[in-house]
Amino acid sequence: MEAQTPPEPVLEAAIRIESHLEDADERSLADDVLDGLTRPFKEIPPKHFYDARGAELFDRICELPEYYPTRAEREILEQRAQEIAQLTGAAELVELGSGTASKTRVLLDALNAAGTLRRYVPVDVTESMVRECASELTDEYPGLYVHGVIADFERHLDRVPPAAGARIVAFLGGTIGNFPPGSRRRFLREIAALLGRDDHLLLGTDLVKDPAVLEAAYDDAQGVTAEFNRNVLRVLNRELGADFELDDFEHVAVFDREHEWIEMRLRARRAHTTHVRDLDLPVRFEEGEEMRTEISAKFTDARIDGDLSAAGLELVQRFTDSDGLFALTLARRRANAPARSSQ
Ligand SMILES: C[S@@+](CC[C@H](N)C(=O)[O-])C[C@H]1O[C@@H](n2cnc3c(N)ncnc32)[C@H](O)[C@@H]1O
């Protein structure tokens, strides 16, 4: 028998990026717009805010004096990242809706200092964000592998690569609040399917508080949030050949006290009809008619625990900032929940 040469060891590149959007994503925008703009109460899902300009505007929102969630969540991470690193012993951080990963660095620092960090997996719809943050982070953390996934986390969670050791799945920024309650629990169940016995979810949630504070956070004095809200109309004009006049719509942010969520809407300043060319769709707006562009649910401890429980998860520890504005919840699968799917 001939001696066989052992295969060459395969060296993993520091950066690997996969995109799962392309044509399917354009169809999803078209489907969402057709569905949303023909409803009795018009609506466009918030994921369509985030083209490169929308992502840049969101970064500016995070710096605004009225927008406390980013600062509060960062404070929690700065105080507690070391503890989170110890509790989880995580080798990998998967981050859903990773954006610029600016707060994430606090967590990466702690995992790095603990000596466990090996891989970061950012998942975001905005391609430029995933690419830029991959190259920045591999520079900042020598030896770190970044496996970027350009994808819609509502449709492509199964594309998250198999775990490379104990993992944290982080969903920060309060983005979970963009889901209405039923979809939120369904989505948490899908996240739970990414977790094995040694893995954790780290979930950022904005907390219920004085409506005036909440409304100011979504309607700042400089008008950056208004610009961010109207940016979705630019996306529709560019991607679907719509002819929205941005000045025809004003930004509205109201706290719905019954559901305890903020609603962002665009209100038509005058009665008019716009056309979405690619869908051959005329859309009539009456004067004062409002179109919903985002809900952002606010949480109590009971609401978070109810959602975790419905998703087969259990609380490990909850952390809040010094003013009690925001919560970061560390959770894991309940012992009797079925094992990680596909891994
Ligand atoms: C509110 S920002 C939060 C960014 C960052 N995690 C933070 O805490 O500052 C939401 C991020 O989620 C991304 N995003 C929104 N909907 C998404 C979806 N359906 N799939 C993947 N990414 C999405 C956006 O591109 C954006 O980067």
mmCIF file of C-alpha atoms and ligand atoms in Angstrom:
data_model
loop_
_atom_site.group_PDB
_atom_site.id
_atom_site.type_symbol
_atom_site.label_atom_id
_atom_site.label_comp_id
_atom_site.label_asym_id
_atom_site.label_seq_id
_atom_site.Cartn_x
_atom_site.Cartn_y
_atom_site.Cartn_z
ATOM 1 C CA MET A 1 0.000 0.000 0.000
ATOM 2 C CA GLU A 2 1.353 3.451 -0.940
ATOM 3 C CA ALA A 3 2.001 5.910 1.855
ATOM 4 C CA GLN A 4 -0.506 8.763 1.692
ATOM 5 C CA THR A 5 0.660 12.373 2.001
ATOM 6 C CA PRO A 6 -1.290 14.020 4.786
ATOM 7 C CA PRO A 7 -3.482 16.901 3.531
ATOM 8 C CA GLU A 8 -2.073 20.418 3.860
ATOM 9 C CA PRO A 9 -3.457 22.129 6.949
ATOM 10 C CA VAL A 10 -6.078 24.658 5.877
ATOM 11 C CA LEU A 11 -5.310 28.076 7.300
ATOM 12 C CA GLU A 12 -8.469 30.010 8.082
ATOM 13 C CA ALA A 13 -8.325 33.592 6.832
ATOM 14 C CA ALA A 14 -8.880 36.201 9.545
ATOM 15 C CA ILE A 15 -11.906 37.571 7.694
ATOM 16 C CA ARG A 16 -14.656 35.708 5.949
ATOM 17 C CA ILE A 17 -17.759 37.508 4.684
ATOM 18 C CA GLU A 18 -20.904 35.872 3.318
ATOM 19 C CA SER A 19 -23.846 37.688 1.778
ATOM 20 C CA HIS A 20 -27.321 36.189 1.710
ATOM 21 C CA LEU A 21 -29.187 39.200 0.372
ATOM 22 C CA GLU A 22 -28.985 40.083 -3.352
ATOM 23 C CA ASP A 23 -32.156 39.587 -5.411
ATOM 24 C CA ALA A 24 -34.128 38.031 -2.610
ATOM 25 C CA ASP A 25 -33.709 41.222 -0.629
ATOM 26 C CA GLU A 26 -35.060 43.455 -3.370
ATOM 27 C CA ARG A 27 -38.080 41.170 -3.544
ATOM 28 C CA SER A 28 -38.503 41.445 0.187
ATOM 29 C CA LEU A 29 -38.531 45.264 0.021
ATOM 30 C CA ALA A 30 -41.044 45.155 -2.851
ATOM 31 C CA ASP A 31 -43.251 42.632 -1.017
ATOM 32 C CA ASP A 32 -43.112 44.620 2.226
ATOM 33 C CA VAL A 33 -43.983 47.857 0.432
ATOM 34 C CA LEU A 34 -46.844 46.334 -1.550
ATOM 35 C CA ASP A 35 -48.213 44.734 1.580
ATOM 36 C CA GLY A 36 -47.611 47.707 3.871
ATOM 37 C CA LEU A 37 -48.851 50.520 1.622
ATOM 38 C CA THR A 38 -52.109 48.785 0.696
ATOM 39 C CA ARG A 39 -53.181 48.223 4.320
ATOM 40 C CA PRO A 40 -55.932 50.338 5.905
ATOM 41 C CA PHE A 41 -53.231 51.715 8.274
ATOM 42 C CA LYS A 42 -50.120 52.054 6.124
ATOM 43 C CA GLU A 43 -46.861 50.635 7.404
ATOM 44 C CA ILE A 44 -43.241 50.020 6.324
ATOM 45 C CA PRO A 45 -41.032 47.686 8.419
ATOM 46 C CA PRO A 46 -38.080 49.400 10.153
ATOM 47 C CA LYS A 47 -35.338 47.254 8.619
ATOM 48 C CA HIS A 48 -35.659 49.339 5.436
ATOM 49 C CA PHE A 49 -34.287 52.459 7.183
ATOM 50 C CA TYR A 50 -30.775 51.108 7.060
ATOM 51 C CA ASP A 51 -29.118 51.912 3.767
ATOM 52 C CA ALA A 52 -25.644 53.504 4.183
ATOM 53 C CA ARG A 53 -27.222 56.923 4.850
ATOM 54 C CA GLY A 54 -29.729 55.474 7.330
ATOM 55 C CA ALA A 55 -26.918 53.710 9.185
ATOM 56 C CA GLU A 56 -24.972 56.974 9.367
ATOM 57 C CA LEU A 57 -28.032 58.839 10.666
ATOM 58 C CA PHE A 58 -28.564 56.140 13.304
ATOM 59 C CA ASP A 59 -24.979 56.687 14.481
ATOM 60 C CA ARG A 60 -25.738 60.406 14.855
ATOM 61 C CA ILE A 61 -28.897 59.564 16.831
ATOM 62 C CA CYS A 62 -26.759 57.580 19.282
ATOM 63 C CA GLU A 63 -24.789 60.763 20.048
ATOM 64 C CA LEU A 64 -27.845 62.962 20.699
ATOM 65 C CA PRO A 65 -28.428 64.289 24.235
ATOM 66 C CA GLU A 66 -32.026 62.996 24.203
ATOM 67 C CA TYR A 67 -31.121 59.475 23.053
ATOM 68 C CA TYR A 68 -30.127 57.815 26.337
ATOM 69 C CA PRO A 69 -30.330 54.069 25.351
ATOM 70 C CA THR A 70 -26.871 53.882 23.760
ATOM 71 C CA ARG A 71 -25.162 55.611 26.688
ATOM 72 C CA ALA A 72 -27.066 53.552 29.269
ATOM 73 C CA GLU A 73 -26.276 50.258 27.522
ATOM 74 C CA ARG A 74 -22.625 51.230 27.152
ATOM 75 C CA GLU A 75 -22.467 52.063 30.864
ATOM 76 C CA ILE A 76 -23.838 48.599 31.725
ATOM 77 C CA LEU A 77 -21.303 46.928 29.443
ATOM 78 C CA GLU A 78 -18.454 48.953 30.918
ATOM 79 C CA GLN A 79 -19.490 47.957 34.447
ATOM 80 C CA ARG A 80 -20.371 44.339 33.751
ATOM 81 C CA ALA A 81 -18.470 43.032 30.717
ATOM 82 C CA GLN A 82 -15.877 41.314 32.866
ATOM 83 C CA GLU A 83 -18.572 39.534 34.837
ATOM 84 C CA ILE A 84 -20.321 38.518 31.609
ATOM 85 C CA ALA A 85 -17.010 37.153 30.290
ATOM 86 C CA GLN A 86 -16.577 35.107 33.480
ATOM 87 C CA LEU A 87 -20.152 33.827 33.517
ATOM 88 C CA THR A 88 -20.059 32.753 29.877
ATOM 89 C CA GLY A 89 -16.419 31.813 29.160
ATOM 90 C CA ALA A 90 -17.347 32.647 25.568
ATOM 91 C CA ALA A 91 -15.005 31.881 22.674
ATOM 92 C CA GLU A 92 -17.329 33.491 20.169
ATOM 93 C CA LEU A 93 -19.649 36.449 19.981
ATOM 94 C CA VAL A 94 -22.463 36.381 17.428
ATOM 95 C CA GLU A 95 -24.083 39.800 17.147
ATOM 96 C CA LEU A 96 -27.446 40.331 15.458
ATOM 97 C CA GLY A 97 -27.910 43.815 13.923
ATOM 98 C CA SER A 98 -24.269 44.562 14.729
ATOM 99 C CA GLY A 99 -24.098 48.010 13.042
ATOM 100 C CA THR A 100 -20.756 49.664 13.785
ATOM 101 C CA ALA A 101 -20.194 47.348 16.785
ATOM 102 C CA SER A 102 -19.064 50.323 18.833
ATOM 103 C CA LYS A 103 -20.433 49.074 22.192
ATOM 104 C CA THR A 104 -19.490 45.531 21.255
ATOM 105 C CA ARG A 105 -15.825 46.401 21.638
ATOM 106 C CA VAL A 106 -16.339 46.675 25.393
ATOM 107 C CA LEU A 107 -17.453 43.047 25.435
ATOM 108 C CA LEU A 108 -14.734 41.932 23.022
ATOM 109 C CA ASP A 109 -12.143 43.607 25.270
ATOM 110 C CA ALA A 110 -13.386 41.650 28.286
ATOM 111 C CA LEU A 111 -13.482 38.310 26.424
ATOM 112 C CA ASN A 112 -10.030 39.042 25.032
ATOM 113 C CA ALA A 113 -8.659 39.866 28.485
ATOM 114 C CA ALA A 114 -10.178 36.620 29.811
ATOM 115 C CA GLY A 115 -8.234 34.807 27.086
ATOM 116 C CA THR A 116 -11.277 32.986 25.664
ATOM 117 C CA LEU A 117 -12.125 35.083 22.576
ATOM 118 C CA ARG A 118 -11.625 33.450 19.157
ATOM 119 C CA ARG A 119 -14.310 34.582 16.764
ATOM 120 C CA TYR A 120 -16.763 37.419 16.159
ATOM 121 C CA VAL A 121 -19.783 36.880 13.892
ATOM 122 C CA PRO A 122 -21.521 40.173 12.988
ATOM 123 C CA VAL A 123 -24.902 39.740 11.281
ATOM 124 C CA ASP A 124 -26.410 42.831 9.637
ATOM 125 C CA VAL A 125 -28.415 43.860 6.554
ATOM 126 C CA THR A 126 -26.061 46.758 5.870
ATOM 127 C CA GLU A 127 -23.183 45.369 3.834
ATOM 128 C CA SER A 128 -20.822 48.334 4.281
ATOM 129 C CA MET A 129 -21.155 48.057 8.079
ATOM 130 C CA VAL A 130 -20.267 44.360 8.155
ATOM 131 C CA ARG A 131 -17.261 44.822 5.878
ATOM 132 C CA GLU A 132 -15.883 47.888 7.665
ATOM 133 C CA CYS A 133 -16.308 46.455 11.119
ATOM 134 C CA ALA A 134 -14.651 43.157 10.070
ATOM 135 C CA SER A 135 -11.537 44.913 8.859
ATOM 136 C CA GLU A 136 -11.385 47.285 11.843
ATOM 137 C CA LEU A 137 -11.811 44.510 14.403
ATOM 138 C CA THR A 138 -9.214 42.172 12.930
ATOM 139 C CA ASP A 139 -6.762 45.093 13.141
ATOM 140 C CA GLU A 140 -7.756 45.909 16.706
ATOM 141 C CA TYR A 141 -7.733 42.309 17.976
ATOM 142 C CA PRO A 142 -4.810 40.361 16.499
ATOM 143 C CA GLY A 143 -5.693 36.664 16.248
ATOM 144 C CA LEU A 144 -9.464 37.313 16.098
ATOM 145 C CA TYR A 145 -11.448 35.603 13.320
ATOM 146 C CA VAL A 146 -14.365 37.582 11.956
ATOM 147 C CA HIS A 147 -17.050 35.700 10.056
ATOM 148 C CA GLY A 148 -19.365 38.431 8.767
ATOM 149 C CA VAL A 149 -22.888 37.506 7.663
ATOM 150 C CA ILE A 150 -24.708 40.043 5.483
ATOM 151 C CA ALA A 151 -28.260 38.899 5.959
ATOM 152 C CA ASP A 152 -31.748 39.629 7.200
ATOM 153 C CA PHE A 153 -31.878 38.149 10.676
ATOM 154 C CA GLU A 154 -35.629 37.650 10.311
ATOM 155 C CA ARG A 155 -35.103 35.251 7.399
ATOM 156 C CA HIS A 156 -31.537 33.984 7.563
ATOM 157 C CA LEU A 157 -30.711 32.995 11.127
ATOM 158 C CA ASP A 158 -29.997 29.484 9.855
ATOM 159 C CA ARG A 159 -26.992 30.959 7.970
ATOM 160 C CA VAL A 160 -25.165 31.755 11.209
ATOM 161 C CA PRO A 161 -22.156 29.379 11.078
ATOM 162 C CA PRO A 162 -21.898 26.456 13.528
ATOM 163 C CA ALA A 163 -20.479 27.498 16.905
ATOM 164 C CA ALA A 164 -16.704 27.554 17.409
ATOM 165 C CA GLY A 165 -16.821 27.017 21.185
ATOM 166 C CA ALA A 166 -19.026 28.531 23.875
ATOM 167 C CA ARG A 167 -20.945 31.374 22.306
ATOM 168 C CA ILE A 168 -22.786 34.514 23.260
ATOM 169 C CA VAL A 169 -25.519 35.631 20.881
ATOM 170 C CA ALA A 170 -25.866 39.371 21.513
ATOM 171 C CA PHE A 171 -28.884 41.378 20.408
ATOM 172 C CA LEU A 172 -28.174 44.886 21.630
ATOM 173 C CA GLY A 173 -29.547 48.395 21.201
ATOM 174 C CA GLY A 174 -33.125 47.475 22.111
ATOM 175 C CA THR A 175 -33.703 46.311 18.511
ATOM 176 C CA ILE A 176 -35.809 43.385 19.869
ATOM 177 C CA GLY A 177 -38.399 46.093 20.660
ATOM 178 C CA ASN A 178 -39.000 46.566 16.913
ATOM 179 C CA PHE A 179 -40.907 43.274 16.839
ATOM 180 C CA PRO A 180 -44.567 43.208 17.885
ATOM 181 C CA PRO A 181 -45.099 40.849 20.866
ATOM 182 C CA GLY A 182 -46.020 37.635 18.983
ATOM 183 C CA SER A 183 -43.219 37.936 16.417
ATOM 184 C CA ARG A 184 -40.853 38.861 19.232
ATOM 185 C CA ARG A 185 -41.399 35.555 20.988
ATOM 186 C CA ARG A 186 -41.162 33.653 17.701
ATOM 187 C CA PHE A 187 -37.871 35.411 16.964
ATOM 188 C CA LEU A 188 -36.493 34.657 20.435
ATOM 189 C CA ARG A 189 -37.336 30.985 19.852
ATOM 190 C CA GLU A 190 -35.307 31.114 16.629
ATOM 191 C CA ILE A 191 -32.406 32.673 18.536
ATOM 192 C CA ALA A 192 -32.731 29.970 21.205
ATOM 193 C CA ALA A 193 -32.183 27.394 18.440
ATOM 194 C CA LEU A 194 -28.688 28.892 17.932
ATOM 195 C CA LEU A 195 -27.770 28.137 21.537
ATOM 196 C CA GLY A 196 -26.225 24.966 22.925
ATOM 197 C CA ARG A 197 -25.840 23.974 26.566
ATOM 198 C CA ASP A 198 -22.796 26.211 27.133
ATOM 199 C CA ASP A 199 -24.157 29.214 25.234
ATOM 200 C CA HIS A 200 -25.873 32.444 26.284
ATOM 201 C CA LEU A 201 -28.121 35.143 24.901
ATOM 202 C CA LEU A 202 -27.281 38.753 25.824
ATOM 203 C CA LEU A 203 -30.371 40.848 25.187
ATOM 204 C CA GLY A 204 -30.580 44.662 25.367
ATOM 205 C CA THR A 205 -34.002 46.113 26.174
ATOM 206 C CA ASP A 206 -35.133 49.665 26.793
ATOM 207 C CA LEU A 207 -37.256 49.979 29.944
ATOM 208 C CA VAL A 208 -40.679 51.575 30.504
ATOM 209 C CA LYS A 209 -40.274 55.115 31.854
ATOM 210 C CA ASP A 210 -41.739 58.636 31.790
ATOM 211 C CA PRO A 211 -43.420 59.072 28.364
ATOM 212 C CA ALA A 212 -41.904 62.562 27.994
ATOM 213 C CA VAL A 213 -38.378 61.098 28.235
ATOM 214 C CA LEU A 214 -39.282 58.376 25.736
ATOM 215 C CA GLU A 215 -40.895 60.727 23.237
ATOM 216 C CA ALA A 216 -37.955 63.152 23.386
ATOM 217 C CA ALA A 217 -35.561 60.266 22.649
ATOM 218 C CA TYR A 218 -37.435 59.633 19.380
ATOM 219 C CA ASP A 219 -38.059 63.274 18.463
ATOM 220 C CA ASP A 220 -34.855 65.200 19.104
ATOM 221 C CA ALA A 221 -34.519 68.977 18.920
ATOM 222 C CA GLN A 222 -32.002 68.850 16.037
ATOM 223 C CA GLY A 223 -34.343 66.795 13.846
ATOM 224 C CA VAL A 224 -31.878 63.940 13.231
ATOM 225 C CA THR A 225 -34.504 61.292 14.067
ATOM 226 C CA ALA A 226 -36.950 63.036 11.727
ATOM 227 C CA GLU A 227 -34.343 62.835 8.969
ATOM 228 C CA PHE A 228 -33.717 59.155 9.780
ATOM 229 C CA ASN A 229 -37.461 58.447 9.633
ATOM 230 C CA ARG A 230 -37.917 60.201 6.268
ATOM 231 C CA ASN A 231 -34.853 58.369 4.908
ATOM 232 C CA VAL A 232 -37.059 55.322 4.330
ATOM 233 C CA LEU A 233 -38.851 57.334 1.618
ATOM 234 C CA ARG A 234 -35.500 57.952 -0.098
ATOM 235 C CA VAL A 235 -34.882 54.192 -0.015
ATOM 236 C CA LEU A 236 -38.261 53.576 -1.695
ATOM 237 C CA ASN A 237 -37.582 56.284 -4.299
ATOM 238 C CA ARG A 238 -34.185 54.819 -5.154
ATOM 239 C CA GLU A 239 -34.914 51.094 -4.940
ATOM 240 C CA LEU A 240 -38.471 50.959 -6.285
ATOM 241 C CA GLY A 241 -38.688 54.107 -8.430
ATOM 242 C CA ALA A 242 -41.226 55.745 -6.079
ATOM 243 C CA ASP A 243 -41.795 59.508 -6.244
ATOM 244 C CA PHE A 244 -42.220 60.469 -2.601
ATOM 245 C CA GLU A 245 -41.578 64.163 -1.848
ATOM 246 C CA LEU A 246 -39.871 64.078 1.544
ATOM 247 C CA ASP A 247 -41.226 67.517 2.476
ATOM 248 C CA ASP A 248 -44.771 66.174 2.162
ATOM 249 C CA PHE A 249 -44.259 64.131 5.358
ATOM 250 C CA GLU A 250 -43.609 65.139 8.936
ATOM 251 C CA HIS A 251 -42.013 62.989 11.609
ATOM 252 C CA VAL A 252 -44.221 61.825 14.497
ATOM 253 C CA ALA A 253 -43.136 59.896 17.628
ATOM 254 C CA VAL A 254 -45.798 58.904 20.176
ATOM 255 C CA PHE A 255 -45.737 56.638 23.194
ATOM 256 C CA ASP A 256 -48.653 54.192 23.079
ATOM 257 C CA ARG A 257 -49.464 53.852 26.788
ATOM 258 C CA GLU A 258 -51.627 50.785 26.347
ATOM 259 C CA HIS A 259 -49.012 48.689 24.533
ATOM 260 C CA GLU A 260 -46.052 50.500 26.115
ATOM 261 C CA TRP A 261 -44.255 51.050 22.854
ATOM 262 C CA ILE A 262 -43.064 54.071 20.909
ATOM 263 C CA GLU A 263 -44.475 54.434 17.425
ATOM 264 C CA MET A 264 -42.643 56.391 14.771
ATOM 265 C CA ARG A 265 -44.859 57.520 11.957
ATOM 266 C CA LEU A 266 -44.740 59.753 8.894
ATOM 267 C CA ARG A 267 -47.751 62.098 8.622
ATOM 268 C CA ALA A 268 -48.837 63.417 5.224
ATOM 269 C CA ARG A 269 -48.866 67.236 5.243
ATOM 270 C CA ARG A 270 -51.325 67.379 2.334
ATOM 271 C CA ALA A 271 -53.639 65.046 0.441
ATOM 272 C CA HIS A 272 -51.761 63.593 -2.525
ATOM 273 C CA THR A 273 -51.066 60.440 -4.516
ATOM 274 C CA THR A 274 -47.568 59.027 -4.957
ATOM 275 C CA HIS A 275 -46.581 56.257 -7.362
ATOM 276 C CA VAL A 276 -44.325 53.315 -6.750
ATOM 277 C CA ARG A 277 -43.201 52.734 -10.320
ATOM 278 C CA ASP A 278 -41.741 49.240 -9.994
ATOM 279 C CA LEU A 279 -44.936 47.965 -8.380
ATOM 280 C CA ASP A 280 -47.197 49.953 -10.687
ATOM 281 C CA LEU A 281 -48.835 51.113 -7.469
ATOM 282 C CA PRO A 282 -50.540 54.465 -6.884
ATOM 283 C CA VAL A 283 -50.694 55.276 -3.161
ATOM 284 C CA ARG A 284 -53.225 57.817 -1.913
ATOM 285 C CA PHE A 285 -52.517 59.798 1.285
ATOM 286 C CA GLU A 286 -55.169 61.989 2.894
ATOM 287 C CA GLU A 287 -54.054 65.156 4.674
ATOM 288 C CA GLY A 288 -52.907 64.170 8.196
ATOM 289 C CA GLU A 289 -52.831 60.438 7.361
ATOM 290 C CA GLU A 290 -50.096 58.601 9.235
ATOM 291 C CA MET A 291 -47.944 55.705 8.075
ATOM 292 C CA ARG A 292 -46.166 53.616 10.750
ATOM 293 C CA THR A 293 -42.429 53.096 10.223
ATOM 294 C CA GLU A 294 -41.340 51.615 13.563
ATOM 295 C CA ILE A 295 -42.545 50.359 16.883
ATOM 296 C CA SER A 296 -40.048 50.237 19.720
ATOM 297 C CA ALA A 297 -41.404 48.258 22.641
ATOM 298 C CA LYS A 298 -40.377 49.196 26.167
ATOM 299 C CA PHE A 299 -39.918 46.492 28.780
ATOM 300 C CA THR A 300 -40.486 45.625 32.406
ATOM 301 C CA ASP A 301 -38.700 42.734 34.131
ATOM 302 C CA ALA A 302 -41.922 40.710 33.895
ATOM 303 C CA ARG A 303 -42.214 41.336 30.157
ATOM 304 C CA ILE A 304 -38.623 40.232 29.544
ATOM 305 C CA ASP A 305 -39.019 37.103 31.692
ATOM 306 C CA GLY A 306 -42.334 36.202 30.025
ATOM 307 C CA ASP A 307 -40.711 36.454 26.595
ATOM 308 C CA LEU A 308 -37.689 34.409 27.664
ATOM 309 C CA SER A 309 -39.859 31.712 29.143
ATOM 310 C CA ALA A 310 -42.044 31.504 26.007
ATOM 311 C CA ALA A 311 -38.854 31.005 23.968
ATOM 312 C CA GLY A 312 -37.529 28.143 26.136
ATOM 313 C CA LEU A 313 -34.954 30.401 27.800
ATOM 314 C CA GLU A 314 -34.264 31.274 31.424
ATOM 315 C CA LEU A 315 -32.733 34.235 33.193
ATOM 316 C CA VAL A 316 -29.100 33.961 34.297
ATOM 317 C CA GLN A 317 -28.636 37.571 35.368
ATOM 318 C CA ARG A 318 -30.034 41.000 34.586
ATOM 319 C CA PHE A 319 -27.966 44.169 34.668
ATOM 320 C CA THR A 320 -29.208 47.785 34.573
ATOM 321 C CA ASP A 321 -27.498 51.185 34.391
ATOM 322 C CA SER A 322 -27.291 53.513 37.400
ATOM 323 C CA ASP A 323 -30.459 55.413 36.355
ATOM 324 C CA GLY A 324 -32.470 52.243 35.672
ATOM 325 C CA LEU A 325 -33.143 53.278 32.059
ATOM 326 C CA PHE A 326 -32.033 50.181 30.161
ATOM 327 C CA ALA A 327 -31.504 46.472 30.877
ATOM 328 C CA LEU A 328 -29.065 43.878 29.615
ATOM 329 C CA THR A 329 -30.275 40.356 30.266
ATOM 330 C CA LEU A 330 -28.077 37.293 30.183
ATOM 331 C CA ALA A 331 -30.114 34.152 29.513
ATOM 332 C CA ARG A 332 -29.593 30.521 28.557
ATOM 333 C CA ARG A 333 -31.684 27.626 27.327
ATOM 334 C CA ARG A 334 -33.865 25.987 29.923
ATOM 335 C CA ALA A 335 -32.439 22.604 30.908
ATOM 336 C CA ASN A 336 -35.342 20.662 29.373
ATOM 337 C CA ALA A 337 -35.382 22.661 26.112
ATOM 338 C CA PRO A 338 -34.285 20.722 22.984
ATOM 339 C CA ALA A 339 -30.596 20.958 21.980
ATOM 340 C CA ARG A 340 -29.097 23.437 19.457
ATOM 341 C CA SER A 341 -30.717 22.673 16.058
ATOM 342 C CA SER A 342 -28.380 22.273 13.014
ATOM 343 C CA GLN A 343 -25.075 22.492 14.981
HETATM 344 C C1 LIG B 1 -30.992 50.175 16.070
HETATM 345 S S1 LIG B 1 -29.559 49.669 15.168
HETATM 346 C C2 LIG B 1 -28.567 48.973 16.477
HETATM 347 C C3 LIG B 1 -27.108 48.866 16.121
HETATM 348 C C4 LIG B 1 -26.223 48.308 17.223
HETATM 349 N N1 LIG B 1 -26.524 46.917 17.530
HETATM 350 C C5 LIG B 1 -26.363 49.131 18.478
HETATM 351 O O1 LIG B 1 -26.771 48.564 19.489
HETATM 352 O O2 LIG B 1 -26.050 50.318 18.430
HETATM 353 C C6 LIG B 1 -30.181 48.279 14.340
HETATM 354 C C7 LIG B 1 -29.159 47.539 13.495
HETATM 355 O O3 LIG B 1 -29.778 46.337 13.073
HETATM 356 C C8 LIG B 1 -29.664 46.218 11.655
HETATM 357 N N2 LIG B 1 -30.903 45.568 11.230
HETATM 358 C C9 LIG B 1 -32.169 46.048 11.317
HETATM 359 N N3 LIG B 1 -33.048 45.133 10.856
HETATM 360 C C10 LIG B 1 -32.293 44.055 10.469
HETATM 361 C C11 LIG B 1 -32.626 42.787 9.917
HETATM 362 N N4 LIG B 1 -33.878 42.458 9.671
HETATM 363 N N5 LIG B 1 -31.612 41.926 9.660
HETATM 364 C C12 LIG B 1 -30.314 42.258 9.916
HETATM 365 N N6 LIG B 1 -29.946 43.453 10.430
HETATM 366 C C13 LIG B 1 -30.928 44.341 10.709
HETATM 367 C C14 LIG B 1 -29.483 47.612 11.123
HETATM 368 O O4 LIG B 1 -28.766 47.626 9.893
HETATM 369 C C15 LIG B 1 -28.713 48.289 12.252
HETATM 370 O O5 LIG B 1 -27.325 48.156 12.089
#
